[in-house]
Tab-separated table of C-alpha atoms in Angstrom:
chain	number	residue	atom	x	y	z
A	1	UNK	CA	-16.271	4.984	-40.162
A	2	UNK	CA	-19.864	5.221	-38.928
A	3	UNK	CA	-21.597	6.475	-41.884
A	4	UNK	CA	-24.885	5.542	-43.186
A	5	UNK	CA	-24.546	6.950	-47.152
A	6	UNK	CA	-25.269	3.772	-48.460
A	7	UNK	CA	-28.049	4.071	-50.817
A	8	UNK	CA	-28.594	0.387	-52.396
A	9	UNK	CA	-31.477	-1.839	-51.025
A	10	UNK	CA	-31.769	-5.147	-50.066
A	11	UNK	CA	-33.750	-7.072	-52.696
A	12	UNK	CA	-35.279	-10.607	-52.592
A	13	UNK	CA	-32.128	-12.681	-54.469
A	14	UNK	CA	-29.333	-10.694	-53.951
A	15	UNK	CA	-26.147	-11.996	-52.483
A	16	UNK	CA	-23.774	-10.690	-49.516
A	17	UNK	CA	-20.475	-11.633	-50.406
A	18	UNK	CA	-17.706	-11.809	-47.445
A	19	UNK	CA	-14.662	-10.787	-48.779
A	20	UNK	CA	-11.417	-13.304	-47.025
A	21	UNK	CA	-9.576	-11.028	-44.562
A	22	UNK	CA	-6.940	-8.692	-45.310
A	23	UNK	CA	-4.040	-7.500	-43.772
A	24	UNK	CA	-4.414	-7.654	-39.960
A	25	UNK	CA	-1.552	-5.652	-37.890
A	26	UNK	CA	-1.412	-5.071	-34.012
A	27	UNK	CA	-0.533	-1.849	-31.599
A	28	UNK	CA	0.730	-3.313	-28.759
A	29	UNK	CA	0.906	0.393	-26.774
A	30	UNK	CA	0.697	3.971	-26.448
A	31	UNK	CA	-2.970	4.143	-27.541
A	32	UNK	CA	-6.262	4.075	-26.021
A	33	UNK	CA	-7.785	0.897	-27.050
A	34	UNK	CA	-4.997	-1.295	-27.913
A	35	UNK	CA	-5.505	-4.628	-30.069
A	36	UNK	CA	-5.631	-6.449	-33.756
A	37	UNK	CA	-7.189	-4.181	-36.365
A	38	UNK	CA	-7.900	-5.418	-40.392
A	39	UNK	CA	-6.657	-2.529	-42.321
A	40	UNK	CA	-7.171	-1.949	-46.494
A	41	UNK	CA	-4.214	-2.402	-48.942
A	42	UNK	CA	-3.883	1.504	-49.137
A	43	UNK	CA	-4.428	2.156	-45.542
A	44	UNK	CA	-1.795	3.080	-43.279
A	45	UNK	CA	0.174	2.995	-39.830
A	46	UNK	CA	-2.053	6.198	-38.949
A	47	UNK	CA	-5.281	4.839	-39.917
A	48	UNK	CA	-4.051	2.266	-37.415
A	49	UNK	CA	-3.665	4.892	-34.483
A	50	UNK	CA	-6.900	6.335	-35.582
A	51	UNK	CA	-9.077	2.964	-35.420
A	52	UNK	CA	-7.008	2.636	-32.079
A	53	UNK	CA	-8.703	5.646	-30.577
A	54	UNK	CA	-5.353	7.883	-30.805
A	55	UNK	CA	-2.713	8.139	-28.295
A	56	UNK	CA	-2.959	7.899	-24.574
A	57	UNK	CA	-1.827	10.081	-22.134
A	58	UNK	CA	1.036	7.909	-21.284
A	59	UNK	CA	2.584	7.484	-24.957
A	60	UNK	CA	5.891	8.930	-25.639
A	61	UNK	CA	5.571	9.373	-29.292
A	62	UNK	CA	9.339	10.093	-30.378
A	63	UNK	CA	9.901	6.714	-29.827
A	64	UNK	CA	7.630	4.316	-32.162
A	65	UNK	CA	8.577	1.171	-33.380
A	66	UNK	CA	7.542	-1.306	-36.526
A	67	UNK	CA	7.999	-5.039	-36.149
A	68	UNK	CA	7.912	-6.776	-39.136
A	69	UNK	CA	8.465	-10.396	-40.231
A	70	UNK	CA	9.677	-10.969	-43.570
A	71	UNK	CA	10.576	-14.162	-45.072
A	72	UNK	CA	10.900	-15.742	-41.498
A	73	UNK	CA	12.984	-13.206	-40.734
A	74	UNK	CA	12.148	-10.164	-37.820
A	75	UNK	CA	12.823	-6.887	-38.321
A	76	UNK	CA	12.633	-3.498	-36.274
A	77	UNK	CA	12.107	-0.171	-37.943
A	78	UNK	CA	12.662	3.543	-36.381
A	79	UNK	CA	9.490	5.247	-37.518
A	80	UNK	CA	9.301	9.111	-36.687
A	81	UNK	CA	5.486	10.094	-35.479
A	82	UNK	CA	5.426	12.056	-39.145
A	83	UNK	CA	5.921	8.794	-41.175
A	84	UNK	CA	2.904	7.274	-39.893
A	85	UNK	CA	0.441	8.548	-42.804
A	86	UNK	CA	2.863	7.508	-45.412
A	87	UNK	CA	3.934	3.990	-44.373
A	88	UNK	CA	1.583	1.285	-45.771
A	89	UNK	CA	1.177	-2.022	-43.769
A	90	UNK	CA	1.742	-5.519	-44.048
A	91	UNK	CA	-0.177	-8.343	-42.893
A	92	UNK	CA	1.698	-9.379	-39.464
A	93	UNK	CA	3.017	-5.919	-38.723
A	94	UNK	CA	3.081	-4.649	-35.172
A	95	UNK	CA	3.211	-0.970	-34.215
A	96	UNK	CA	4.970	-0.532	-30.929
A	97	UNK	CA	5.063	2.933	-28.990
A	98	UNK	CA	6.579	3.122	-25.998
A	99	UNK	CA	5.108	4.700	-22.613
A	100	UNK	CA	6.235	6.475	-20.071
A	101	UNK	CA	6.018	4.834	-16.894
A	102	UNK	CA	4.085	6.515	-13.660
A	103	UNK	CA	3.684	5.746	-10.209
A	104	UNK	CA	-0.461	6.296	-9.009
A	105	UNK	CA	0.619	7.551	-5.318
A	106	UNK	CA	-2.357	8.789	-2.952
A	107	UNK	CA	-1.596	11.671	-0.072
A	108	UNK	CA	-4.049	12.301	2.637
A	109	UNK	CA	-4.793	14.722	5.744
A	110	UNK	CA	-2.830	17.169	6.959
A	111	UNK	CA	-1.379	18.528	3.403
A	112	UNK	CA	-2.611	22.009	1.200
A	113	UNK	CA	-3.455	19.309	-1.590
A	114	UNK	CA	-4.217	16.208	-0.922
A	115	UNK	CA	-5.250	13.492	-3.527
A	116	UNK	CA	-3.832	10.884	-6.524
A	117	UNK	CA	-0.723	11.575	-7.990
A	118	UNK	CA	1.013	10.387	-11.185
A	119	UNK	CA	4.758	10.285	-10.210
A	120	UNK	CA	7.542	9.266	-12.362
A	121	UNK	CA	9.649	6.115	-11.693
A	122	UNK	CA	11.996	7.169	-8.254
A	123	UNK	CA	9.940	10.215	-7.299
A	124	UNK	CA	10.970	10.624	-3.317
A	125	UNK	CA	8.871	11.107	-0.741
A	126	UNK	CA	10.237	14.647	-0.376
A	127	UNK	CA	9.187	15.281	-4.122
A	128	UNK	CA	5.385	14.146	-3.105
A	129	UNK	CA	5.051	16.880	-0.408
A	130	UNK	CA	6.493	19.454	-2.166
A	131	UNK	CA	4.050	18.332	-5.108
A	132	UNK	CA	0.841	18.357	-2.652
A	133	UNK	CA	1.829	22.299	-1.434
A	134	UNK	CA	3.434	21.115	1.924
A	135	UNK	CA	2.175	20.560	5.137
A	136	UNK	CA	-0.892	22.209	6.988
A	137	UNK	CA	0.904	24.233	10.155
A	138	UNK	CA	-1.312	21.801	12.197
A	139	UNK	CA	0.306	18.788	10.791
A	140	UNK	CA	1.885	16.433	12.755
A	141	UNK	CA	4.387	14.612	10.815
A	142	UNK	CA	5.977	12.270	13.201
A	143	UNK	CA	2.731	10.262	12.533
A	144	UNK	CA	2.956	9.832	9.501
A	145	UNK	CA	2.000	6.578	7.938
A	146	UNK	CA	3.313	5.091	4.434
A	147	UNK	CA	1.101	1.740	3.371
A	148	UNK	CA	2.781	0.159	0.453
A	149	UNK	CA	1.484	-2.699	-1.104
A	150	UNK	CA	4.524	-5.011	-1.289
A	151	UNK	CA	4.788	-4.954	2.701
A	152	UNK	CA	1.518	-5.272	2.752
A	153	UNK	CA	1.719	-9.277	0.838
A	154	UNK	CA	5.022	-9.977	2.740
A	155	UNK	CA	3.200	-8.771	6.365
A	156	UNK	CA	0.360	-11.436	5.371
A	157	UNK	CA	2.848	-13.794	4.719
A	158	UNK	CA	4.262	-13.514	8.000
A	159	UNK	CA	1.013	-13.679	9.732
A	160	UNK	CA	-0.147	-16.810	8.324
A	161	UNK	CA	3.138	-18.342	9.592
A	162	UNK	CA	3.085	-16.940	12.882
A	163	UNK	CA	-0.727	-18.555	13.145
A	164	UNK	CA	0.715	-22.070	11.922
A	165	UNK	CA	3.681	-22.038	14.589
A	166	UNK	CA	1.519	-20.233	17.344
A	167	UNK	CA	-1.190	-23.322	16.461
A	168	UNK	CA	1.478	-25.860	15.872
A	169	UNK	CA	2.814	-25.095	19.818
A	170	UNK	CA	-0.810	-25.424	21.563
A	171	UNK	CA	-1.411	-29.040	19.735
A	172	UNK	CA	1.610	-30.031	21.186
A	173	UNK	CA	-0.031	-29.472	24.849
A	174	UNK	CA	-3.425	-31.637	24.689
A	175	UNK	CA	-6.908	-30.528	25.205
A	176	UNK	CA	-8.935	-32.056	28.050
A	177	UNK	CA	-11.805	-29.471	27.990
A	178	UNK	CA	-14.416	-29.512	25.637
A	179	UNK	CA	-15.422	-26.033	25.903
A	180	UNK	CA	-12.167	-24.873	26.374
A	181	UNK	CA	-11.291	-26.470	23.009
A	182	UNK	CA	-13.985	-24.783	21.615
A	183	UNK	CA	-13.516	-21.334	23.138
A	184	UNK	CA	-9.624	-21.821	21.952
A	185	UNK	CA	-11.146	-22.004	18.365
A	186	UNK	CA	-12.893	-18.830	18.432
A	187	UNK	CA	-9.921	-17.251	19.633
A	188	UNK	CA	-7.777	-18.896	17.094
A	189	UNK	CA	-10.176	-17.953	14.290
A	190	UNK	CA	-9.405	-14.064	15.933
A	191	UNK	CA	-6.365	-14.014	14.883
A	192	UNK	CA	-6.580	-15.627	11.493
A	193	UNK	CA	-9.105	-13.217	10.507
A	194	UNK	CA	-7.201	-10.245	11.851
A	195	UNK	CA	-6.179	-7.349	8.938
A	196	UNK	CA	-3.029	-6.534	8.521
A	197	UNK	CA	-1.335	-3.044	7.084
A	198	UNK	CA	1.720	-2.814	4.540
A	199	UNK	CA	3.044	0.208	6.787
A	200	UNK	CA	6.313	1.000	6.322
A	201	UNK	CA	7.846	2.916	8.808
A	202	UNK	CA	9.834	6.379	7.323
A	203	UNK	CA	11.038	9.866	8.132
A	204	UNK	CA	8.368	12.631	7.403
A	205	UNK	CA	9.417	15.232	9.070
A	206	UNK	CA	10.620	17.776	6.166
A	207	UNK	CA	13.674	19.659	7.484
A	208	UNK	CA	15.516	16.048	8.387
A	209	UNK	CA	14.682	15.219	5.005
A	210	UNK	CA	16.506	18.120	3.705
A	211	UNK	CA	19.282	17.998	5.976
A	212	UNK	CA	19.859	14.144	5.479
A	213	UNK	CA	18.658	13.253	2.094
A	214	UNK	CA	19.969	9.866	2.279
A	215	UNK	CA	16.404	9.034	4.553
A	216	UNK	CA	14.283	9.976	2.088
A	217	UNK	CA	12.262	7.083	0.354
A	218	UNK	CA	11.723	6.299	-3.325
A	219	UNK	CA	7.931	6.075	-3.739
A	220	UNK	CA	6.385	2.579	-5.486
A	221	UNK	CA	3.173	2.836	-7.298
A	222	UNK	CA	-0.295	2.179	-5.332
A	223	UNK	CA	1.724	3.621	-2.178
A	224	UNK	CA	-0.951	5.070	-0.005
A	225	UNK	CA	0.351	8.600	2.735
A	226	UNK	CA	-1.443	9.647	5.505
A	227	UNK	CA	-0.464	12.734	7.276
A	228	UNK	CA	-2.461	13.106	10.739
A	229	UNK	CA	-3.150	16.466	12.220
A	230	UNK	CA	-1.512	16.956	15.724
A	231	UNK	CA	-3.053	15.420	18.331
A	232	UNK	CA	-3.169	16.024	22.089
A	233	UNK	CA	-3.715	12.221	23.561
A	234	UNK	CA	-1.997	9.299	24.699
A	235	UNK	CA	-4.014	6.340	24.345
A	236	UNK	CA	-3.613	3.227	27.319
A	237	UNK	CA	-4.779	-0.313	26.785
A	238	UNK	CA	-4.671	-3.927	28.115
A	239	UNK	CA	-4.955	-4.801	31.675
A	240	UNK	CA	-5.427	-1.038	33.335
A	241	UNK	CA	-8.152	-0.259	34.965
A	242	UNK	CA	-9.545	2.444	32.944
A	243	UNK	CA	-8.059	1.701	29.349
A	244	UNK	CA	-8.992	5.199	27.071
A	245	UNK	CA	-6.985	8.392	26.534
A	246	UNK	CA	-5.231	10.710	28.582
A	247	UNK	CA	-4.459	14.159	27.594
A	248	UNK	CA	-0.384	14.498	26.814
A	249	UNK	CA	1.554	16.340	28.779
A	250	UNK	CA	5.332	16.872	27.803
A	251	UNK	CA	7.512	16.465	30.908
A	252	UNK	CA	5.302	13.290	32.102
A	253	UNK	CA	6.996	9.572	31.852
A	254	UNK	CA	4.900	6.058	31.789
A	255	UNK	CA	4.180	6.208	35.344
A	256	UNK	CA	2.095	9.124	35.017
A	257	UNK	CA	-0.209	7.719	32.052
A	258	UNK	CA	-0.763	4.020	33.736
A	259	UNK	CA	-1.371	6.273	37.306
A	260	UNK	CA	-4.122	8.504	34.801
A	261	UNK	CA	-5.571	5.179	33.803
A	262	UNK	CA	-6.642	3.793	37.076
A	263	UNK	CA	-3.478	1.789	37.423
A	264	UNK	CA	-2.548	-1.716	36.602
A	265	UNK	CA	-4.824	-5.262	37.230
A	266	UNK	CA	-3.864	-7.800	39.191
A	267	UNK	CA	-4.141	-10.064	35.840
A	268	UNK	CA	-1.378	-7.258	34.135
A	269	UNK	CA	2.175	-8.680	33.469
A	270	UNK	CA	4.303	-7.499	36.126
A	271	UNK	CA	7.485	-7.185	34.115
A	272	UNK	CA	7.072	-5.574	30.460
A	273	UNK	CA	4.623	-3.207	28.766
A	274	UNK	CA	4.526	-2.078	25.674
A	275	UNK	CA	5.000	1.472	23.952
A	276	UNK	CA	4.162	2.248	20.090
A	277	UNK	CA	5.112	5.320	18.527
A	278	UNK	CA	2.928	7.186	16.283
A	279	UNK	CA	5.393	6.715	13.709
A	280	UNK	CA	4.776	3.173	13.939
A	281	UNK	CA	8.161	1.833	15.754
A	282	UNK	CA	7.287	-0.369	18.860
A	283	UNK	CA	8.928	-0.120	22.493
A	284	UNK	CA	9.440	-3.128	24.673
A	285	UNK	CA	10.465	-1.757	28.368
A	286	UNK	CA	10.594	-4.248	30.632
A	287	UNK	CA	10.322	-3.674	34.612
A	288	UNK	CA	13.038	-3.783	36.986
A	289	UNK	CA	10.902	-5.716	39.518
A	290	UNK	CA	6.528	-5.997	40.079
A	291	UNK	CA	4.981	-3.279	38.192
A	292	UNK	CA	7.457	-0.386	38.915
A	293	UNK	CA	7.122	2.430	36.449
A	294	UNK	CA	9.381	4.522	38.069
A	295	UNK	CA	12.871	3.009	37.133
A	296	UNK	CA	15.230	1.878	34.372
A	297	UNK	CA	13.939	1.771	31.117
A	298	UNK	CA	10.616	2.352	32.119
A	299	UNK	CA	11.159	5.879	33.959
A	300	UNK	CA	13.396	6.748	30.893
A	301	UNK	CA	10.829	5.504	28.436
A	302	UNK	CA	9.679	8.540	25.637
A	303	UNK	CA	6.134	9.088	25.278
A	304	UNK	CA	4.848	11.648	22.517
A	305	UNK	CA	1.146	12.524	21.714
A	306	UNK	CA	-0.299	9.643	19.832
A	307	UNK	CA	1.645	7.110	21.383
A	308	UNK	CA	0.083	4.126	22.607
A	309	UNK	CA	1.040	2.073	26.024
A	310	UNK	CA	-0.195	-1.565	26.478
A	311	UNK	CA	-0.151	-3.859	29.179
A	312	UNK	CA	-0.651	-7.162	28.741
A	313	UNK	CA	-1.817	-9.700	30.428
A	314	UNK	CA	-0.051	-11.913	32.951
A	315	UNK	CA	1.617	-15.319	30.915
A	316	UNK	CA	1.825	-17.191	34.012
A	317	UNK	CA	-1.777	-19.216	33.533
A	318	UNK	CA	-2.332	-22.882	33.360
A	319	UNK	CA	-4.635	-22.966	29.897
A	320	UNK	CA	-4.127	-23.312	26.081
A	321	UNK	CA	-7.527	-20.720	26.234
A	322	UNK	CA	-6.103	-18.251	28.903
A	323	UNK	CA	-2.453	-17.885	27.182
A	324	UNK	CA	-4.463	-17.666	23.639
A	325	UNK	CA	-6.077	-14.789	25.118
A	326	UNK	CA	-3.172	-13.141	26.069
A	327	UNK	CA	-1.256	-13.273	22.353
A	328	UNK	CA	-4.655	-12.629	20.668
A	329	UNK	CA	-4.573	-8.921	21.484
A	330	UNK	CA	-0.649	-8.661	19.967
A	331	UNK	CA	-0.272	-10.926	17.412
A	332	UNK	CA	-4.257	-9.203	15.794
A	333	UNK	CA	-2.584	-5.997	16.430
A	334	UNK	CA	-6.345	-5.375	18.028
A	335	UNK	CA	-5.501	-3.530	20.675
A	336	UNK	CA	-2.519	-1.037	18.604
A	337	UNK	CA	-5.022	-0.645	15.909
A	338	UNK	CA	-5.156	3.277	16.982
A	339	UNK	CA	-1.744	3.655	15.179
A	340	UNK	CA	-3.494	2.926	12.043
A	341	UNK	CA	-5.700	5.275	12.508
């Protein structure tokens, strides 16, 4: 117990004796410093919790368990939280209290109170928000972005395989060009190294929720939320002439924002471009003939604030390097990193 009474000195000739261990018994959970304790004849299941720091936050003490073996045989006994002090131990024993079992969730931006929460198992996404006061009135929920980190190991799965068939299909065509084989590399080494985000992609927007609660979506501990505040930009990359933002303006289709941007290159693909979502979900609106914006799917396309349009580059080149150079942009996600953000 930490105390320092002991009023013998050492003397030249005495003798320490080290008594053979006594009884040792385990608590598996519920306390703060779990482990394998030596406890006294006459000490009990308490003085256990006690030498295990006490309880955690987590420990749900109407439910505590003994585990006993006796005479090769294993037993369980109910003990209530009052029986502790009075039950003496045996060596072997284990003390067993169960815990509840929380979710750590994180919210960001555009909420009253943002931070780390400790959910219970199945909390919904609906439960989080109402939990973190709501959403600012400048919030702009249709961005919202969910990172969970069980997309997150199967989207670098999926990468690495895309690599290994994407590399697989250039060996197949054969290298004649030194430095092209070695600019190819660099390129290749782009993509391998490129992150990748467990985003998953959900409904945020609070009165669908309500009205449709089969959308909502059970939380899973380390789940990450980001609520973005509203934003007044449409973002345009790839093969434009001026690739940036343009301010958003509601009635205005894809035409407009490529005409805001300077137009198309010459080295643009003539027949599809590219629209994601702030909510994540990913458009692929292919031309009706060479680089008409006005038509078809294209004329018809949505575009909200946040979204981002990409052209990309023309396929119809001769090298391994220059079609590389096209799917590096894509398959990186490089150039739609903005819906991360």
């Amino acid at each position: 117990y930490g105390k320092s009474d002991q009023k013998t000195r050492l003397r030249s000739g005495d003798s320490i004796v080290v008594n053979p261990v006594g009884n040792i018994v385990s608590v598996e959970s519920g306390v703060l410093r779990p482990g394998r304790y030596e406890l006294k004849e006459s000490e009990t299941f308490a003085d256990l919790v006690s030498f295990a720091n006490g309880y955690n936050l987590n420990s749900d003490q109407s439910n505590i368990l003994i585990k006993r073996l006796d005479k090769g045989r294993s037993s369980i006994i109910d003990i209530e939280p009052d029986q502790l002090s009075s039950t003496i131990v045996k060596n072997g024993d284990g003390l067993f209290i169960r815990e509840y079992k929380y979710n750590s969730v994180k919210i960001s931006g555009a909420v009253k109170n943002p931070g780390t929460y400790l959910l219970p198992i199945g909390t919904s996404l609906t439960d989080l928000i109402k939990d973190a006061g709501g959403y600012e009135s400048s919030a702009y929920p249709f961005g919202g972005y969910l990172n969970n980190k069980n997309s997150l190991r199967i989207n670098e799965e999926s990468k690495e395989k895309l690599y290994n068939k994407f590399l697989n299909s250039l060996i197949k065509n054969s290298i004649t060009s030194t430095s092209e084989n070695n600019s190819l590399g660099l390129v290749l080494q782009q993509l391998k190294d490129a992150p990748v985000t467990g985003r998953i992609i959900v409904e945020f927007d609070m009165d669908i929720l309500l009205a449709k609660p089969e959308l909502d979506t059970i939380l899973e501990d380390e789940d990450e939320i980001f609520i973005p505040y509203k934003t007044q930009q449409v973002y345009i990359q790839g093969e434009v002439s001026n690739p940036g933002a343009v301010r958003y303006f509601e009635l205005e289709n894809l035409a407009f924002y490529i005409s805001a941007s300077g137009g198309v290159m010459d080295t643009a693909d003539e027949k599809t471009v590219f629209v994601v979502h702030p909510n994540g979900e990913t458009k692929s609106i292919s031309l009706n003939s060479r680089f008409n914006f006005n038509s078809g799917d294209a004329k018809n396309a949505l575009i909200y604030p946040g979204s981002i349009i990409y052209v990309p580059k023309s396929s119809n080149l001769a090298s391994n390097l220059e079609v590389a150079s096209i799917w590096a942009p894509i398959i990186s996600s490089a150039a739609l990193s903005l819906t991360s953000i």
